CSV table of C-alpha atoms in Angstrom, one decimal:
chain,number,residue,atom,x,y,z
A,1,MET,CA,-11.1,12.7,27.4
A,2,ASN,CA,-12.6,8.8,27.7
A,3,ILE,CA,-11.3,7.5,31.5
A,4,VAL,CA,-11.2,3.7,31.5
A,5,SER,CA,-9.5,2.4,34.6
A,6,GLU,CA,-10.7,-0.2,37.7
A,7,VAL,CA,-11.6,1.1,40.6
A,8,VAL,CA,-9.3,0.4,43.5
A,9,SER,CA,-9.2,1.3,47.2
A,10,LEU,CA,-7.5,5.0,48.1
A,11,ALA,CA,-4.7,2.9,50.2
A,12,GLN,CA,-3.3,2.2,46.4
A,13,ILE,CA,-2.7,5.1,45.3
A,14,PRO,CA,0.1,6.6,45.2
A,15,ARG,CA,1.9,10.0,46.5
A,16,GLY,CA,1.2,12.9,43.8
A,17,GLN,CA,-1.9,11.0,42.1
A,18,CYS,CA,-5.3,12.3,41.6
A,19,ALA,CA,-8.3,9.9,42.2
A,20,LYS,CA,-12.1,10.4,41.8
A,21,VAL,CA,-14.5,9.2,45.1
A,22,VAL,CA,-16.6,6.5,43.2
A,23,ASP,CA,-18.0,4.7,46.6
A,24,PHE,CA,-17.0,3.7,50.2
A,25,ASP,CA,-17.1,0.3,51.6
A,26,GLY,CA,-17.8,1.2,55.3
A,27,GLY,CA,-20.8,1.9,56.8
A,28,ARG,CA,-23.5,4.5,56.9
A,29,SER,CA,-21.6,6.5,60.1
A,30,MET,CA,-18.0,6.5,58.0
A,31,ALA,CA,-19.8,7.2,54.5
A,32,GLN,CA,-21.6,10.6,57.0
A,33,ARG,CA,-18.2,11.7,58.1
A,34,MET,CA,-16.2,11.6,54.5
A,35,VAL,CA,-19.0,13.7,53.4
A,36,MET,CA,-18.4,15.8,56.4
A,37,LEU,CA,-14.8,16.2,55.6
A,38,GLY,CA,-15.8,17.0,51.6
A,39,ILE,CA,-14.9,13.7,50.9
A,40,ARG,CA,-18.0,12.7,48.1
A,41,ARG,CA,-19.0,10.3,45.2
A,42,GLY,CA,-17.5,11.8,42.5
A,43,VAL,CA,-15.2,14.4,44.1
A,44,PRO,CA,-11.4,14.3,42.9
A,45,LEU,CA,-8.6,13.9,45.6
A,46,CYS,CA,-4.8,13.7,45.3
A,47,VAL,CA,-2.6,11.9,47.8
A,48,VAL,CA,-0.4,14.5,49.1
A,49,HIS,CA,1.4,12.0,51.5
A,50,GLY,CA,1.8,8.2,52.1
A,51,PRO,CA,-0.2,5.9,51.7
A,52,GLY,CA,1.5,4.3,54.9
A,53,ALA,CA,1.6,1.9,57.7
A,54,ARG,CA,0.3,5.2,59.1
A,55,GLY,CA,-2.4,6.4,56.7
A,56,THR,CA,-2.6,9.1,53.6
A,57,VAL,CA,-2.8,12.6,53.9
A,58,VAL,CA,-5.0,13.5,50.7
A,59,GLN,CA,-5.8,17.1,49.4
A,60,VAL,CA,-9.8,17.8,48.8
A,61,GLY,CA,-10.4,21.4,47.4
A,62,GLY,CA,-8.4,23.4,50.3
A,63,ALA,CA,-8.2,21.1,52.8
A,64,ARG,CA,-5.8,18.7,53.4
A,65,ILE,CA,-6.8,15.7,55.4
A,66,ALA,CA,-5.4,12.6,57.2
A,67,LEU,CA,-6.9,9.9,57.0
A,68,GLY,CA,-6.3,6.3,59.1
A,69,LEU,CA,-5.1,2.9,56.6
A,70,GLY,CA,-8.4,1.3,57.4
A,71,VAL,CA,-10.6,4.5,55.8
A,72,THR,CA,-8.7,4.5,53.0
A,73,GLU,CA,-9.1,1.0,52.4
A,74,LYS,CA,-12.6,1.4,52.4
A,75,ILE,CA,-13.1,4.1,50.4
A,76,ARG,CA,-13.3,3.4,46.2
A,77,VAL,CA,-11.8,5.3,43.8
A,78,ILE,CA,-10.8,5.7,40.0
A,79,PRO,CA,-7.0,7.2,39.5
A,80,ILE,CA,-7.2,10.3,37.2
A,81,ASP,CA,-4.9,12.7,35.8
A,82,ALA,CA,-4.1,15.6,38.0
A,83,SER,CA,-3.9,18.0,34.7
A,84,MET,CA,-7.7,17.1,33.7
A,85,THR,CA,-10.3,20.5,33.8
A,86,THR,CA,-13.1,20.2,36.7
A,87,GLU,CA,-15.8,19.9,33.4
A,88,GLU,CA,-13.8,16.7,32.4
A,89,LEU,CA,-13.6,15.2,35.8
A,90,ALA,CA,-17.5,16.2,36.5
A,91,ALA,CA,-18.6,14.0,33.0
């Protein structure tokens, strides 16, 4: 399956949509914090609540993580289809 989407910030992903993490615009400490939370390059995540003025709640694996608006604007993602298999997401 060919995914042709543009890279956007996580803050632009609507509730119920899934996305694949591409990069971080924040500094090294912000990127390290995201890695500690399980948000790494290539990892799929789904927006559970938000986005809103107070931030977004995302599901990464089995965990739900609340992220502030400033952080979500610095996470670059590609929107994906939630029904894709893990093999298709890894490509």
